[in-house]
């Protein structure tokens, strides 16, 4: 669906890093990768880590999330957004999404925050998630958080290269978390980065990410730390991928354009994309999803996925909302039904930049036939 897009450039970069002798975590490629990513996103400081989940965990620890606190998270997201909250001992509480693009519903977020504050809860942060490569609406979210004194952390794991009104994904809030997992817009195989303009915030996270070792001549620890740093070899892969990021985003946008054209006009079918006041021209188009109206379409989402599966094409449902996950069944949630609707009726299509035109032709052919077009 979104396999890594690797060329000879990446292979040469990794080989050079291996030959340099810097094969353990840290090294010159890590330093260069942090610097290059900060320049790309427009933030002052970056910390290369083993995963985007590690970045979220450290960000949450940095704002004081822990036992006795709550952290608000969109329900429409991948489990890592909520799991990182649980790692700290804080309680994740969930808020539903907009039907148009699947991102957080700002009005419902305000209601949830008011309820929590009114109940005397210590809300440590709100974790915004940029869904499928599209940023949340920070023009609406920012003011309502400021009015209530709530800290913003941006989970931009899916959105590197996207922006909101000229500000890059990863640059919002006190800190932003990126993911370079193998299926993301660019990859370091596994990896992530924590971004912030706050030097002290990143310094504390850097300390915790290297087992919280004290600066003495022996191994001494006064805090519980983590083994969260990115390896030098994987950072070399990231540097090569970063140099091709715009090319890969362009390819994914072209794929989305082909899907938009191919499925336009089919009754009961739409793309999960822009809102009435905001198109998807600033998205990175990481994944493209169809939303199938079961009352109007020839088949439902499950039937379409089965048709793709029969043709040996990977397709899947949109994220299952966190408030419907068994592990979070007891957690509080402010819901409007939208995330459940998108989960049940959404089908995510093959979207990787390494896909060939013939691959997209086959997805379109099978999809249109199954939908009766």
mmCIF file of C-alpha atoms in Angstrom, residues 27-334:
data_model
loop_
_atom_site.group_PDB
_atom_site.id
_atom_site.type_symbol
_atom_site.label_atom_id
_atom_site.label_comp_id
_atom_site.label_asym_id
_atom_site.label_seq_id
_atom_site.Cartn_x
_atom_site.Cartn_y
_atom_site.Cartn_z
ATOM 1 C CA UNK A 27 27.398 9.795 14.464
ATOM 2 C CA UNK A 28 27.832 12.452 11.771
ATOM 3 C CA UNK A 29 24.839 11.312 9.717
ATOM 4 C CA UNK A 30 22.550 11.707 12.730
ATOM 5 C CA UNK A 31 23.809 15.244 13.304
ATOM 6 C CA UNK A 32 23.377 16.120 9.626
ATOM 7 C CA UNK A 33 19.913 14.557 9.495
ATOM 8 C CA UNK A 34 18.716 16.548 12.500
ATOM 9 C CA UNK A 35 20.039 19.765 10.996
ATOM 10 C CA UNK A 36 18.526 19.114 7.557
ATOM 11 C CA UNK A 37 15.105 18.201 8.955
ATOM 12 C CA UNK A 38 15.003 21.299 11.145
ATOM 13 C CA UNK A 39 15.797 23.452 8.124
ATOM 14 C CA UNK A 40 13.104 21.728 6.077
ATOM 15 C CA UNK A 41 10.379 22.151 8.706
ATOM 16 C CA UNK A 42 11.529 25.543 9.971
ATOM 17 C CA UNK A 43 12.234 24.757 13.618
ATOM 18 C CA UNK A 44 15.328 25.368 15.691
ATOM 19 C CA UNK A 45 16.023 21.968 17.249
ATOM 20 C CA UNK A 46 15.574 18.312 16.338
ATOM 21 C CA UNK A 47 16.216 14.984 18.030
ATOM 22 C CA UNK A 48 16.516 11.877 15.828
ATOM 23 C CA UNK A 49 14.909 8.884 17.522
ATOM 24 C CA UNK A 50 14.091 5.224 17.010
ATOM 25 C CA UNK A 51 10.414 5.894 16.220
ATOM 26 C CA UNK A 52 7.698 8.496 16.053
ATOM 27 C CA UNK A 53 6.160 6.863 19.109
ATOM 28 C CA UNK A 54 9.369 7.555 21.048
ATOM 29 C CA UNK A 55 9.139 11.196 19.959
ATOM 30 C CA UNK A 56 5.571 11.460 21.254
ATOM 31 C CA UNK A 57 6.495 9.733 24.528
ATOM 32 C CA UNK A 58 9.358 12.148 25.196
ATOM 33 C CA UNK A 59 7.233 15.151 24.215
ATOM 34 C CA UNK A 60 4.516 14.120 26.658
ATOM 35 C CA UNK A 61 7.032 13.591 29.457
ATOM 36 C CA UNK A 62 8.392 17.043 28.671
ATOM 37 C CA UNK A 63 5.033 18.715 29.332
ATOM 38 C CA UNK A 64 4.425 16.819 32.561
ATOM 39 C CA UNK A 65 2.006 14.119 31.425
ATOM 40 C CA UNK A 66 1.824 11.394 34.053
ATOM 41 C CA UNK A 67 -0.383 9.767 36.677
ATOM 42 C CA UNK A 68 -3.202 12.061 37.739
ATOM 43 C CA UNK A 69 -3.277 13.954 34.425
ATOM 44 C CA UNK A 70 -5.276 13.576 31.238
ATOM 45 C CA UNK A 71 -4.207 14.049 27.634
ATOM 46 C CA UNK A 72 -6.750 14.692 24.896
ATOM 47 C CA UNK A 73 -6.185 12.753 21.661
ATOM 48 C CA UNK A 74 -8.223 12.483 18.445
ATOM 49 C CA UNK A 75 -10.099 9.211 18.281
ATOM 50 C CA UNK A 76 -9.437 8.928 14.539
ATOM 51 C CA UNK A 77 -5.747 7.995 14.630
ATOM 52 C CA UNK A 78 -3.283 5.131 14.772
ATOM 53 C CA UNK A 79 -2.820 3.505 18.188
ATOM 54 C CA UNK A 80 0.644 5.024 18.768
ATOM 55 C CA UNK A 81 -0.901 8.451 19.423
ATOM 56 C CA UNK A 82 -2.800 7.050 22.389
ATOM 57 C CA UNK A 83 -0.243 4.451 23.468
ATOM 58 C CA UNK A 84 2.380 7.139 24.053
ATOM 59 C CA UNK A 85 -0.010 8.815 26.497
ATOM 60 C CA UNK A 86 -0.529 5.530 28.336
ATOM 61 C CA UNK A 87 3.247 5.044 28.625
ATOM 62 C CA UNK A 88 3.419 8.145 30.830
ATOM 63 C CA UNK A 89 0.647 6.963 33.159
ATOM 64 C CA UNK A 90 -1.681 9.747 32.032
ATOM 65 C CA UNK A 91 -5.231 8.990 30.919
ATOM 66 C CA UNK A 92 -5.911 9.373 27.184
ATOM 67 C CA UNK A 93 -9.356 10.802 26.461
ATOM 68 C CA UNK A 94 -10.712 10.890 22.937
ATOM 69 C CA UNK A 95 -12.470 13.422 20.722
ATOM 70 C CA UNK A 96 -14.163 12.709 17.401
ATOM 71 C CA UNK A 97 -13.454 14.120 13.965
ATOM 72 C CA UNK A 98 -14.836 16.082 11.044
ATOM 73 C CA UNK A 99 -16.593 14.026 8.387
ATOM 74 C CA UNK A 100 -14.915 15.836 5.465
ATOM 75 C CA UNK A 101 -11.237 15.087 6.152
ATOM 76 C CA UNK A 102 -11.175 12.961 9.310
ATOM 77 C CA UNK A 103 -9.183 15.465 11.360
ATOM 78 C CA UNK A 104 -10.206 16.622 14.842
ATOM 79 C CA UNK A 105 -13.501 18.486 15.164
ATOM 80 C CA UNK A 106 -12.427 21.808 16.780
ATOM 81 C CA UNK A 107 -15.901 22.573 18.147
ATOM 82 C CA UNK A 108 -16.165 19.186 19.834
ATOM 83 C CA UNK A 109 -12.611 19.581 21.130
ATOM 84 C CA UNK A 110 -13.594 22.846 22.829
ATOM 85 C CA UNK A 111 -16.594 21.177 24.457
ATOM 86 C CA UNK A 112 -14.485 18.263 25.692
ATOM 87 C CA UNK A 113 -11.832 20.566 27.147
ATOM 88 C CA UNK A 114 -14.469 22.684 28.896
ATOM 89 C CA UNK A 115 -16.028 19.572 30.411
ATOM 90 C CA UNK A 116 -12.655 18.252 31.609
ATOM 91 C CA UNK A 117 -11.585 21.591 33.042
ATOM 92 C CA UNK A 118 -14.981 21.972 34.699
ATOM 93 C CA UNK A 119 -14.525 18.573 36.335
ATOM 94 C CA UNK A 120 -11.218 19.714 37.793
ATOM 95 C CA UNK A 121 -9.046 17.565 35.532
ATOM 96 C CA UNK A 122 -5.415 18.491 34.972
ATOM 97 C CA UNK A 123 -5.194 18.409 31.173
ATOM 98 C CA UNK A 124 -1.473 18.047 30.460
ATOM 99 C CA UNK A 125 -1.766 18.504 26.699
ATOM 100 C CA UNK A 126 -3.776 18.086 23.548
ATOM 101 C CA UNK A 127 -2.087 15.873 20.947
ATOM 102 C CA UNK A 128 -3.189 16.990 17.485
ATOM 103 C CA UNK A 129 -2.911 14.367 14.755
ATOM 104 C CA UNK A 130 -2.360 15.309 11.100
ATOM 105 C CA UNK A 131 -4.384 12.551 9.467
ATOM 106 C CA UNK A 132 -3.136 10.708 6.363
ATOM 107 C CA UNK A 133 -0.837 13.575 5.415
ATOM 108 C CA UNK A 134 -3.226 16.490 6.015
ATOM 109 C CA UNK A 135 -2.693 18.916 8.887
ATOM 110 C CA UNK A 136 -5.389 19.587 11.426
ATOM 111 C CA UNK A 137 -7.039 23.017 11.296
ATOM 112 C CA UNK A 138 -4.589 24.925 13.496
ATOM 113 C CA UNK A 139 -6.292 28.195 12.639
ATOM 114 C CA UNK A 140 -9.227 27.049 14.765
ATOM 115 C CA UNK A 141 -7.405 24.781 17.205
ATOM 116 C CA UNK A 142 -4.704 27.239 18.260
ATOM 117 C CA UNK A 143 -6.971 29.977 19.657
ATOM 118 C CA UNK A 144 -9.250 27.606 21.570
ATOM 119 C CA UNK A 145 -6.231 25.969 23.238
ATOM 120 C CA UNK A 146 -4.721 29.353 24.114
ATOM 121 C CA UNK A 147 -8.002 30.529 25.645
ATOM 122 C CA UNK A 148 -7.993 27.516 27.941
ATOM 123 C CA UNK A 149 -4.263 27.396 28.670
ATOM 124 C CA UNK A 150 -3.799 23.945 27.088
ATOM 125 C CA UNK A 151 -0.429 22.862 25.655
ATOM 126 C CA UNK A 152 -0.346 21.634 22.058
ATOM 127 C CA UNK A 153 1.793 18.706 20.880
ATOM 128 C CA UNK A 154 1.647 17.920 17.167
ATOM 129 C CA UNK A 155 1.632 14.306 16.009
ATOM 130 C CA UNK A 156 2.828 14.945 12.457
ATOM 131 C CA UNK A 157 3.894 11.327 11.937
ATOM 132 C CA UNK A 158 1.921 11.095 8.689
ATOM 133 C CA UNK A 159 2.351 14.649 7.440
ATOM 134 C CA UNK A 160 5.991 15.569 6.744
ATOM 135 C CA UNK A 161 6.013 17.907 3.755
ATOM 136 C CA UNK A 162 2.452 19.125 4.318
ATOM 137 C CA UNK A 163 1.693 22.598 5.654
ATOM 138 C CA UNK A 164 -1.067 24.741 7.100
ATOM 139 C CA UNK A 165 -1.179 28.280 5.725
ATOM 140 C CA UNK A 166 2.547 28.235 5.015
ATOM 141 C CA UNK A 167 3.728 26.687 8.300
ATOM 142 C CA UNK A 168 5.119 23.186 7.918
ATOM 143 C CA UNK A 169 3.683 20.145 9.620
ATOM 144 C CA UNK A 170 5.821 19.430 12.676
ATOM 145 C CA UNK A 171 6.252 23.104 13.572
ATOM 146 C CA UNK A 172 3.064 23.618 15.606
ATOM 147 C CA UNK A 173 2.813 23.628 19.377
ATOM 148 C CA UNK A 174 5.542 23.167 21.949
ATOM 149 C CA UNK A 175 6.823 20.134 20.023
ATOM 150 C CA UNK A 176 6.150 18.090 16.910
ATOM 151 C CA UNK A 177 6.702 14.377 16.331
ATOM 152 C CA UNK A 178 7.608 12.866 12.961
ATOM 153 C CA UNK A 179 7.729 9.207 11.908
ATOM 154 C CA UNK A 180 10.057 7.609 9.362
ATOM 155 C CA UNK A 181 8.580 4.132 9.551
ATOM 156 C CA UNK A 182 8.905 2.024 6.406
ATOM 157 C CA UNK A 183 5.452 3.000 5.118
ATOM 158 C CA UNK A 184 5.712 6.762 5.644
ATOM 159 C CA UNK A 185 6.225 9.519 3.066
ATOM 160 C CA UNK A 186 9.983 9.042 3.593
ATOM 161 C CA UNK A 187 11.709 6.420 5.683
ATOM 162 C CA UNK A 188 14.720 5.536 7.778
ATOM 163 C CA UNK A 189 13.396 1.950 7.957
ATOM 164 C CA UNK A 190 12.268 2.638 11.507
ATOM 165 C CA UNK A 191 12.750 6.007 13.111
ATOM 166 C CA UNK A 192 11.294 9.342 14.102
ATOM 167 C CA UNK A 193 12.188 12.846 15.197
ATOM 168 C CA UNK A 194 11.143 15.256 17.910
ATOM 169 C CA UNK A 195 11.113 18.913 16.831
ATOM 170 C CA UNK A 196 10.865 22.085 18.906
ATOM 171 C CA UNK A 197 11.994 25.692 19.052
ATOM 172 C CA UNK A 198 12.624 25.213 22.790
ATOM 173 C CA UNK A 199 16.294 24.311 23.311
ATOM 174 C CA UNK A 200 15.802 23.192 26.908
ATOM 175 C CA UNK A 201 12.867 20.984 25.933
ATOM 176 C CA UNK A 202 14.978 19.131 23.348
ATOM 177 C CA UNK A 203 17.982 18.970 25.697
ATOM 178 C CA UNK A 204 15.878 17.220 28.333
ATOM 179 C CA UNK A 205 14.466 14.816 25.764
ATOM 180 C CA UNK A 206 17.967 14.112 24.428
ATOM 181 C CA UNK A 207 19.138 13.265 27.947
ATOM 182 C CA UNK A 208 16.227 10.869 28.547
ATOM 183 C CA UNK A 209 16.619 9.264 25.110
ATOM 184 C CA UNK A 210 20.201 8.135 25.876
ATOM 185 C CA UNK A 211 19.367 6.176 29.045
ATOM 186 C CA UNK A 212 19.513 9.364 31.162
ATOM 187 C CA UNK A 213 23.230 8.954 31.650
ATOM 188 C CA UNK A 214 24.845 11.593 33.863
ATOM 189 C CA UNK A 215 27.856 13.508 32.425
ATOM 190 C CA UNK A 216 30.490 11.741 34.510
ATOM 191 C CA UNK A 217 33.279 9.263 33.697
ATOM 192 C CA UNK A 218 31.202 6.236 34.688
ATOM 193 C CA UNK A 219 27.611 5.104 34.161
ATOM 194 C CA UNK A 220 25.499 6.977 36.683
ATOM 195 C CA UNK A 221 21.751 7.508 36.510
ATOM 196 C CA UNK A 222 19.456 9.698 38.579
ATOM 197 C CA UNK A 223 16.450 9.314 36.259
ATOM 198 C CA UNK A 224 14.805 6.465 34.356
ATOM 199 C CA UNK A 225 15.900 6.822 30.748
ATOM 200 C CA UNK A 226 15.204 5.156 27.419
ATOM 201 C CA UNK A 227 17.177 3.668 24.555
ATOM 202 C CA UNK A 228 15.512 5.847 21.920
ATOM 203 C CA UNK A 229 18.247 7.204 19.643
ATOM 204 C CA UNK A 230 18.441 6.657 15.873
ATOM 205 C CA UNK A 231 21.393 4.808 14.386
ATOM 206 C CA UNK A 232 23.901 6.594 12.179
ATOM 207 C CA UNK A 233 23.295 4.177 9.299
ATOM 208 C CA UNK A 234 19.534 4.753 9.347
ATOM 209 C CA UNK A 235 20.096 8.514 9.516
ATOM 210 C CA UNK A 236 22.164 8.216 6.319
ATOM 211 C CA UNK A 237 19.158 6.577 4.686
ATOM 212 C CA UNK A 238 17.014 9.444 5.953
ATOM 213 C CA UNK A 239 19.326 12.083 4.500
ATOM 214 C CA UNK A 240 19.057 10.540 1.047
ATOM 215 C CA UNK A 241 15.292 10.193 1.360
ATOM 216 C CA UNK A 242 14.945 13.791 2.493
ATOM 217 C CA UNK A 243 16.727 14.982 -0.640
ATOM 218 C CA UNK A 244 13.977 13.239 -2.661
ATOM 219 C CA UNK A 245 11.025 14.226 -0.460
ATOM 220 C CA UNK A 246 9.472 16.728 -2.856
ATOM 221 C CA UNK A 247 9.761 14.239 -5.707
ATOM 222 C CA UNK A 248 8.000 11.546 -3.662
ATOM 223 C CA UNK A 249 5.259 13.925 -2.519
ATOM 224 C CA UNK A 250 4.730 14.984 -6.123
ATOM 225 C CA UNK A 251 4.273 11.369 -7.157
ATOM 226 C CA UNK A 252 1.721 10.730 -4.409
ATOM 227 C CA UNK A 253 -0.177 13.859 -5.393
ATOM 228 C CA UNK A 254 -0.257 12.631 -8.978
ATOM 229 C CA UNK A 255 -1.611 9.277 -7.798
ATOM 230 C CA UNK A 256 -4.326 11.033 -5.805
ATOM 231 C CA UNK A 257 -5.195 13.065 -8.882
ATOM 232 C CA UNK A 258 -5.608 9.899 -10.933
ATOM 233 C CA UNK A 259 -7.849 8.355 -8.279
ATOM 234 C CA UNK A 260 -9.908 11.550 -8.049
ATOM 235 C CA UNK A 261 -10.479 11.505 -11.797
ATOM 236 C CA UNK A 262 -11.147 7.771 -12.003
ATOM 237 C CA UNK A 263 -13.736 7.624 -9.214
ATOM 238 C CA UNK A 264 -15.417 10.982 -9.856
ATOM 239 C CA UNK A 265 -19.089 10.725 -10.695
ATOM 240 C CA UNK A 266 -19.581 7.245 -9.250
ATOM 241 C CA UNK A 267 -22.677 7.444 -7.098
ATOM 242 C CA UNK A 268 -21.951 7.107 -3.380
ATOM 243 C CA UNK A 269 -18.156 7.437 -3.697
ATOM 244 C CA UNK A 270 -15.931 10.326 -2.619
ATOM 245 C CA UNK A 271 -12.304 10.909 -1.643
ATOM 246 C CA UNK A 272 -11.388 11.668 1.963
ATOM 247 C CA UNK A 273 -9.751 15.031 1.360
ATOM 248 C CA UNK A 274 -10.355 18.781 1.713
ATOM 249 C CA UNK A 275 -13.053 20.647 3.589
ATOM 250 C CA UNK A 276 -15.356 23.284 2.031
ATOM 251 C CA UNK A 277 -13.037 26.121 3.109
ATOM 252 C CA UNK A 278 -9.736 24.267 2.600
ATOM 253 C CA UNK A 279 -8.670 22.056 -0.304
ATOM 254 C CA UNK A 280 -5.919 19.423 -0.206
ATOM 255 C CA UNK A 281 -3.245 21.314 -2.156
ATOM 256 C CA UNK A 282 -1.086 21.644 0.985
ATOM 257 C CA UNK A 283 -1.366 17.940 1.934
ATOM 258 C CA UNK A 284 1.465 15.490 1.333
ATOM 259 C CA UNK A 285 -1.093 12.909 0.076
ATOM 260 C CA UNK A 286 0.550 10.142 2.103
ATOM 261 C CA UNK A 287 -2.497 7.891 1.728
ATOM 262 C CA UNK A 288 -5.629 8.313 -0.371
ATOM 263 C CA UNK A 289 -8.903 6.881 0.882
ATOM 264 C CA UNK A 290 -12.335 6.445 -0.654
ATOM 265 C CA UNK A 291 -15.481 6.872 1.425
ATOM 266 C CA UNK A 292 -18.296 4.605 0.280
ATOM 267 C CA UNK A 293 -21.905 5.577 1.082
ATOM 268 C CA UNK A 294 -23.547 2.159 1.614
ATOM 269 C CA UNK A 295 -26.989 3.630 0.935
ATOM 270 C CA UNK A 296 -26.026 4.746 -2.557
ATOM 271 C CA UNK A 297 -23.128 2.589 -3.680
ATOM 272 C CA UNK A 298 -23.384 -0.776 -5.397
ATOM 273 C CA UNK A 299 -21.201 -2.373 -2.712
ATOM 274 C CA UNK A 300 -19.987 -1.342 0.726
ATOM 275 C CA UNK A 301 -16.417 -0.758 1.896
ATOM 276 C CA UNK A 302 -15.943 -4.338 3.002
ATOM 277 C CA UNK A 303 -17.078 -5.571 -0.393
ATOM 278 C CA UNK A 304 -14.665 -3.245 -2.159
ATOM 279 C CA UNK A 305 -11.763 -4.410 0.011
ATOM 280 C CA UNK A 306 -12.721 -8.022 -0.769
ATOM 281 C CA UNK A 307 -12.690 -7.236 -4.497
ATOM 282 C CA UNK A 308 -9.204 -5.761 -4.188
ATOM 283 C CA UNK A 309 -8.051 -8.710 -2.111
ATOM 284 C CA UNK A 310 -9.279 -11.143 -4.764
ATOM 285 C CA UNK A 311 -7.112 -9.271 -7.269
ATOM 286 C CA UNK A 312 -4.084 -9.409 -4.912
ATOM 287 C CA UNK A 313 -4.235 -5.653 -4.273
ATOM 288 C CA UNK A 314 -3.747 -4.392 -0.729
ATOM 289 C CA UNK A 315 -6.476 -2.084 0.549
ATOM 290 C CA UNK A 316 -7.676 -1.535 4.093
ATOM 291 C CA UNK A 317 -10.168 0.294 6.240
ATOM 292 C CA UNK A 318 -9.400 3.784 7.518
ATOM 293 C CA UNK A 319 -8.076 3.721 11.119
ATOM 294 C CA UNK A 320 -10.396 2.086 13.636
ATOM 295 C CA UNK A 321 -11.173 4.862 16.164
ATOM 296 C CA UNK A 322 -9.451 4.677 19.522
ATOM 297 C CA UNK A 323 -12.696 4.881 21.491
ATOM 298 C CA UNK A 324 -13.763 1.634 19.767
ATOM 299 C CA UNK A 325 -10.532 -0.201 20.543
ATOM 300 C CA UNK A 326 -10.948 -2.852 23.277
ATOM 301 C CA UNK A 327 -7.837 -1.652 25.112
ATOM 302 C CA UNK A 328 -9.376 1.828 25.527
ATOM 303 C CA UNK A 329 -13.001 0.762 26.021
ATOM 304 C CA UNK A 330 -13.123 2.248 29.523
ATOM 305 C CA UNK A 331 -11.641 5.617 28.527
ATOM 306 C CA UNK A 332 -13.767 8.735 28.245
ATOM 307 C CA UNK A 333 -14.649 9.955 24.774
ATOM 308 C CA UNK A 334 -16.528 12.847 23.204
#
